[in-house]
Amino acid sequence: MELFLLHYPFTCLFIAFLVLYQVKPSFRFFCKMTFYKLWVFTVSAVVIVLSMPRGRSVENAMFFPKLLLPLKYIFGIQIVVKGKENLRTKKPFVLVLNHQTSLDILGMMEILPQRCVPIAKKEILYMGTFGLACWLSGVIFIDRRNREGSISTLTDVAQSLHKDNLRVLIFPEGTRNHGGSILPFKRGAFQLAVKAQVPIIPVVFSSYNSFYNQKEKRFTPGKLIIQILPQVETLNLGPDDVPKLTAQVRDSMLSTYHGISGMTNGASHQ
């Protein structure tokens, strides 16, 4: 046995890796998440190279879906999109999504419309190749600690929506929510839509809990349902209407979330 270990150390390490991967769910979770992050950062490096001839442009964002979506097959994640017809518009709009995990990137890539600019926290800009690739793809970064600067940025975006025929993607919760529901919404996305007089299209991702749970270190094949809701008009609405609009959209998204999450959780127990 000792001679075998001495002569075939890499074989022994590989066997140990396979055994740990099969018997230790936490080790399997660590391996999958490490692979996921390495893939994202490697893809980002490729996007940087492909984006160089064009420079910073929203058109570069379309490299991401082609390079990231193979991950859903590698991990065995079935993504079912409902209500695709609600995205079939060539006019500007604001897309609002609930935010649960870093895996939301895959769902985003599945539905990302043409000329869509995500708004993200400034910290992402400093995440190595991923941050640079996002910047080259036209992602707009805001400093959440600088309220006046954020408002100024959103005002500029509102003016650009019609001029440049853009769509904007925002997570109105402002942070990831692992709690199995939807957090209260910040009003920035809705102020932006009202200021630009463009519709809001809510998008709801079902719960990941049937196949992914960070606290339990569980990551198995599973099913994610994405429901795209009908657009909510903002025409003739003003600043005073924003609180009601925010609550209305959140209520419809929360109801949808519980409905489609029940479908995935029920399927996992059959």
Coordinates of N, CA and C in Angstrom, one line a residue, residues 92-201:
P92 N -38.5 50.9 -24.9 CA -37.7 50.8 -23.6 C -38.6 50.4 -22.5
F93 N -38.1 49.7 -21.5 CA -38.8 49.3 -20.3 C -37.8 49.1 -19.2
V94 N -38.4 49.0 -18.0 CA -37.6 48.6 -16.8 C -37.9 47.2 -16.3
L95 N -36.9 46.4 -16.3 CA -37.1 45.0 -15.9 C -36.8 44.8 -14.4
V96 N -37.7 44.4 -13.6 CA -37.4 44.2 -12.1 C -37.5 42.7 -11.8
L97 N -36.4 42.2 -11.1 CA -36.3 40.8 -10.8 C -36.1 40.6 -9.3
N98 N -36.6 39.5 -8.7 CA -36.2 39.2 -7.3 C -34.8 38.5 -7.3
H99 N -34.1 38.7 -6.2 CA -32.7 38.3 -6.1 C -32.5 37.3 -5.0
Q100 N -32.0 36.1 -5.3 CA -31.8 35.1 -4.3 C -30.4 34.6 -4.1
T101 N -29.7 34.3 -5.2 CA -28.4 33.7 -5.1 C -27.5 34.2 -6.3
S102 N -26.2 33.8 -6.3 CA -25.4 34.1 -7.4 C -25.8 33.4 -8.6
L103 N -26.6 32.3 -8.5 CA -27.1 31.5 -9.6 C -28.1 32.3 -10.4
D104 N -28.6 33.4 -9.9 CA -29.5 34.2 -10.6 C -29.0 34.7 -12.0
I105 N -27.6 34.7 -12.1 CA -27.0 35.1 -13.3 C -27.5 34.2 -14.5
L106 N -27.7 32.9 -14.2 CA -28.1 32.0 -15.2 C -29.5 32.3 -15.7
G107 N -30.4 32.6 -14.7 CA -31.8 33.0 -15.1 C -31.8 34.3 -15.9
M108 N -30.9 35.3 -15.5 CA -30.8 36.5 -16.2 C -30.4 36.3 -17.7
M109 N -29.4 35.4 -17.8 CA -28.9 35.1 -19.2 C -30.0 34.4 -20.1
E110 N -30.9 33.7 -19.4 CA -32.0 33.0 -20.1 C -33.0 34.0 -20.7
I111 N -33.2 35.1 -20.1 CA -34.2 36.0 -20.5 C -33.7 37.4 -21.0
L112 N -32.4 37.6 -21.0 CA -31.8 38.9 -21.2 C -32.2 39.4 -22.6
P113 N -33.0 40.6 -22.6 CA -33.4 41.1 -23.9 C -32.3 41.8 -24.6
Q114 N -32.5 42.1 -25.8 CA -31.5 42.9 -26.6 C -31.4 44.3 -26.0
R115 N -30.2 44.9 -26.0 CA -30.0 46.3 -25.5 C -30.5 46.5 -24.1
C116 N -30.1 45.5 -23.2 CA -30.6 45.6 -21.8 C -29.3 45.9 -21.0
V117 N -29.5 46.9 -20.1 CA -28.4 47.4 -19.3 C -28.7 47.1 -17.8
P118 N -28.0 46.2 -17.2 CA -28.3 46.0 -15.7 C -27.7 47.1 -14.9
I119 N -28.3 47.4 -13.8 CA -27.8 48.4 -12.8 C -27.3 47.5 -11.6
A120 N -26.1 47.7 -11.2 CA -25.4 46.9 -10.2 C -24.7 47.8 -9.2
K121 N -24.4 47.2 -8.0 CA -23.7 47.9 -7.0 C -22.2 48.1 -7.5
K122 N -21.6 49.2 -7.0 CA -20.3 49.6 -7.5 C -19.3 48.5 -7.2
E123 N -19.4 47.8 -6.1 CA -18.4 46.8 -5.7 C -18.2 45.8 -6.7
I124 N -19.1 45.5 -7.6 CA -19.0 44.4 -8.6 C -17.9 44.9 -9.6
L125 N -17.8 46.2 -9.8 CA -16.8 46.7 -10.8 C -15.3 46.2 -10.4
Y126 N -15.1 46.0 -9.1 CA -13.8 45.6 -8.7 C -13.6 44.1 -8.5
M127 N -14.5 43.3 -9.1 CA -14.4 41.9 -9.0 C -13.6 41.3 -10.2
G128 N -12.4 41.7 -10.4 CA -11.5 41.1 -11.4 C -12.1 41.2 -12.8
T129 N -11.9 40.1 -13.5 CA -12.3 40.0 -14.9 C -13.9 40.2 -15.1
F130 N -14.6 39.7 -14.1 CA -16.1 39.8 -14.1 C -16.5 41.3 -14.1
G131 N -15.9 42.1 -13.2 CA -16.2 43.5 -13.1 C -15.9 44.2 -14.4
L132 N -14.7 44.0 -15.0 CA -14.3 44.6 -16.2 C -15.2 44.2 -17.4
A133 N -15.6 43.0 -17.5 CA -16.5 42.5 -18.5 C -17.8 43.1 -18.4
C134 N -18.3 43.3 -17.2 CA -19.6 44.0 -17.0 C -19.5 45.4 -17.4
W135 N -18.4 46.1 -17.1 CA -18.2 47.5 -17.5 C -18.2 47.6 -19.0
L136 N -17.5 46.7 -19.7 CA -17.4 46.8 -21.1 C -18.8 46.4 -21.8
S137 N -19.7 45.8 -21.0 CA -21.0 45.4 -21.5 C -22.0 46.5 -21.2
G138 N -21.6 47.6 -20.7 CA -22.5 48.7 -20.4 C -23.2 48.7 -19.1
V139 N -22.9 47.8 -18.2 CA -23.5 47.8 -16.9 C -23.3 49.1 -16.2
I140 N -24.3 49.6 -15.6 CA -24.3 50.9 -14.9 C -24.1 50.6 -13.4
F141 N -23.0 51.2 -12.8 CA -22.7 50.9 -11.4 C -23.1 52.1 -10.6
I142 N -23.7 51.8 -9.4 CA -24.1 52.9 -8.5 C -23.5 52.6 -7.1
D143 N -23.2 53.7 -6.4 CA -22.6 53.6 -5.1 C -23.8 53.8 -4.1
R144 N -24.2 52.7 -3.5 CA -25.4 52.7 -2.6 C -25.2 53.6 -1.4
R145 N -23.9 53.9 -1.1 CA -23.7 54.8 0.1 C -23.8 56.3 -0.3
N146 N -23.8 56.6 -1.6 CA -23.9 57.9 -2.1 C -25.3 58.1 -2.7
R147 N -26.2 58.6 -1.9 CA -27.6 58.7 -2.3 C -27.7 59.7 -3.5
E148 N -27.1 60.9 -3.3 CA -27.2 61.9 -4.3 C -26.6 61.5 -5.7
G149 N -25.5 60.8 -5.6 CA -24.8 60.3 -6.8 C -25.7 59.2 -7.5
S150 N -26.3 58.3 -6.7 CA -27.2 57.3 -7.2 C -28.4 57.9 -7.9
I151 N -29.0 59.0 -7.3 CA -30.1 59.6 -7.9 C -29.7 60.3 -9.2
S152 N -28.5 60.9 -9.2 CA -28.0 61.6 -10.4 C -27.8 60.5 -11.6
T153 N -27.3 59.4 -11.2 CA -27.0 58.3 -12.2 C -28.4 57.8 -12.8
L154 N -29.3 57.6 -11.9 CA -30.6 57.1 -12.4 C -31.3 58.2 -13.3
T155 N -31.1 59.5 -13.0 CA -31.7 60.5 -13.8 C -31.1 60.5 -15.2
D156 N -29.8 60.3 -15.3 CA -29.1 60.2 -16.6 C -29.6 58.9 -17.3
V157 N -29.8 57.8 -16.6 CA -30.3 56.6 -17.3 C -31.7 56.9 -17.8
A158 N -32.6 57.6 -17.1 CA -33.9 57.9 -17.5 C -33.9 58.6 -18.8
Q159 N -33.0 59.5 -19.0 CA -32.8 60.3 -20.2 C -32.3 59.5 -21.4
S160 N -31.5 58.5 -21.0 CA -31.0 57.6 -22.1 C -31.9 56.5 -22.6
L161 N -32.9 56.2 -21.8 CA -33.8 55.1 -22.2 C -34.4 55.3 -23.6
H162 N -35.0 56.4 -23.8 CA -35.6 56.7 -25.1 C -34.6 57.1 -26.2
K163 N -33.6 57.9 -25.8 CA -32.6 58.4 -26.7 C -31.8 57.2 -27.3
D164 N -31.4 56.2 -26.5 CA -30.6 55.1 -26.9 C -31.4 53.8 -27.1
N165 N -32.7 53.9 -26.9 CA -33.6 52.7 -27.0 C -33.0 51.5 -26.1
L166 N -32.9 51.8 -24.8 CA -32.4 50.8 -23.8 C -33.5 50.2 -23.0
R167 N -33.2 49.0 -22.5 CA -33.9 48.4 -21.4 C -33.0 48.4 -20.2
V168 N -33.6 48.5 -19.0 CA -32.8 48.5 -17.8 C -33.3 47.3 -16.9
L169 N -32.3 46.6 -16.3 CA -32.6 45.5 -15.4 C -32.1 45.9 -14.0
I170 N -33.0 45.7 -13.0 CA -32.7 46.1 -11.7 C -33.3 45.0 -10.7
F171 N -32.5 44.8 -9.6 CA -33.0 44.0 -8.5 C -33.5 44.9 -7.4
P172 N -34.8 45.1 -7.3 CA -35.3 46.2 -6.4 C -35.2 45.9 -4.9
E173 N -34.9 44.6 -4.6 CA -34.6 44.3 -3.2 C -33.3 44.9 -2.7
G174 N -32.4 45.1 -3.7 CA -31.1 45.7 -3.3 C -30.1 44.8 -2.8
T175 N -30.4 43.5 -2.5 CA -29.5 42.5 -2.0 C -30.1 41.1 -2.2
R176 N -29.3 40.1 -2.0 CA -29.8 38.7 -2.1 C -30.7 38.4 -0.9
N177 N -31.7 37.6 -1.1 CA -32.6 37.2 -0.1 C -32.7 35.7 0.0
H178 N -32.1 35.1 1.0 CA -32.1 33.6 1.2 C -33.3 33.2 2.0
G179 N -34.2 34.1 2.3 CA -35.3 33.8 3.3 C -36.5 33.1 2.8
G180 N -36.6 32.8 1.5 CA -37.7 32.1 1.0 C -38.9 33.0 0.8
S181 N -38.7 34.3 0.5 CA -39.7 35.2 0.2 C -39.2 36.3 -0.7
I182 N -39.8 37.5 -0.6 CA -39.2 38.7 -1.3 C -39.1 39.8 -0.3
L183 N -38.0 40.4 -0.3 CA -37.8 41.6 0.6 C -38.5 42.8 0.2
P184 N -38.7 43.8 1.1 CA -39.3 45.1 0.7 C -38.5 45.7 -0.4
F185 N -39.1 46.3 -1.3 CA -38.5 46.9 -2.5 C -38.0 48.3 -2.2
K186 N -36.8 48.7 -2.7 CA -36.3 50.0 -2.8 C -37.0 50.7 -4.0
R187 N -37.2 52.0 -3.9 CA -38.0 52.7 -4.9 C -37.3 53.1 -6.2
G188 N -36.0 53.0 -6.2 CA -35.2 53.5 -7.3 C -35.7 53.1 -8.7
A189 N -36.0 51.8 -8.9 CA -36.4 51.3 -10.2 C -37.7 51.9 -10.6
F190 N -38.6 52.1 -9.7 CA -39.9 52.6 -10.0 C -39.9 54.2 -10.2
Q191 N -39.0 54.8 -9.5 CA -38.8 56.3 -9.8 C -38.2 56.5 -11.2
L192 N -37.3 55.5 -11.5 CA -36.7 55.6 -12.9 C -37.8 55.4 -13.9
A193 N -38.6 54.4 -13.8 CA -39.7 54.1 -14.8 C -40.6 55.3 -14.9
V194 N -41.0 55.8 -13.8 CA -42.0 57.0 -13.8 C -41.3 58.2 -14.4
K195 N -40.1 58.5 -14.1 CA -39.4 59.6 -14.6 C -39.2 59.5 -16.2
A196 N -38.9 58.3 -16.6 CA -38.8 58.0 -18.1 C -40.1 57.7 -18.8
Q197 N -41.2 57.5 -18.0 CA -42.5 57.2 -18.5 C -42.4 56.0 -19.4
V198 N -41.8 54.9 -18.9 CA -41.7 53.6 -19.6 C -42.3 52.6 -18.7
P199 N -42.8 51.5 -19.3 CA -43.4 50.4 -18.5 C -42.4 49.6 -17.6
I200 N -43.0 49.0 -16.6 CA -42.2 48.1 -15.8 C -42.6 46.7 -16.1
I201 N -41.6 45.8 -16.3 CA -42.0 44.4 -16.6 C -41.4 43.5 -15.4

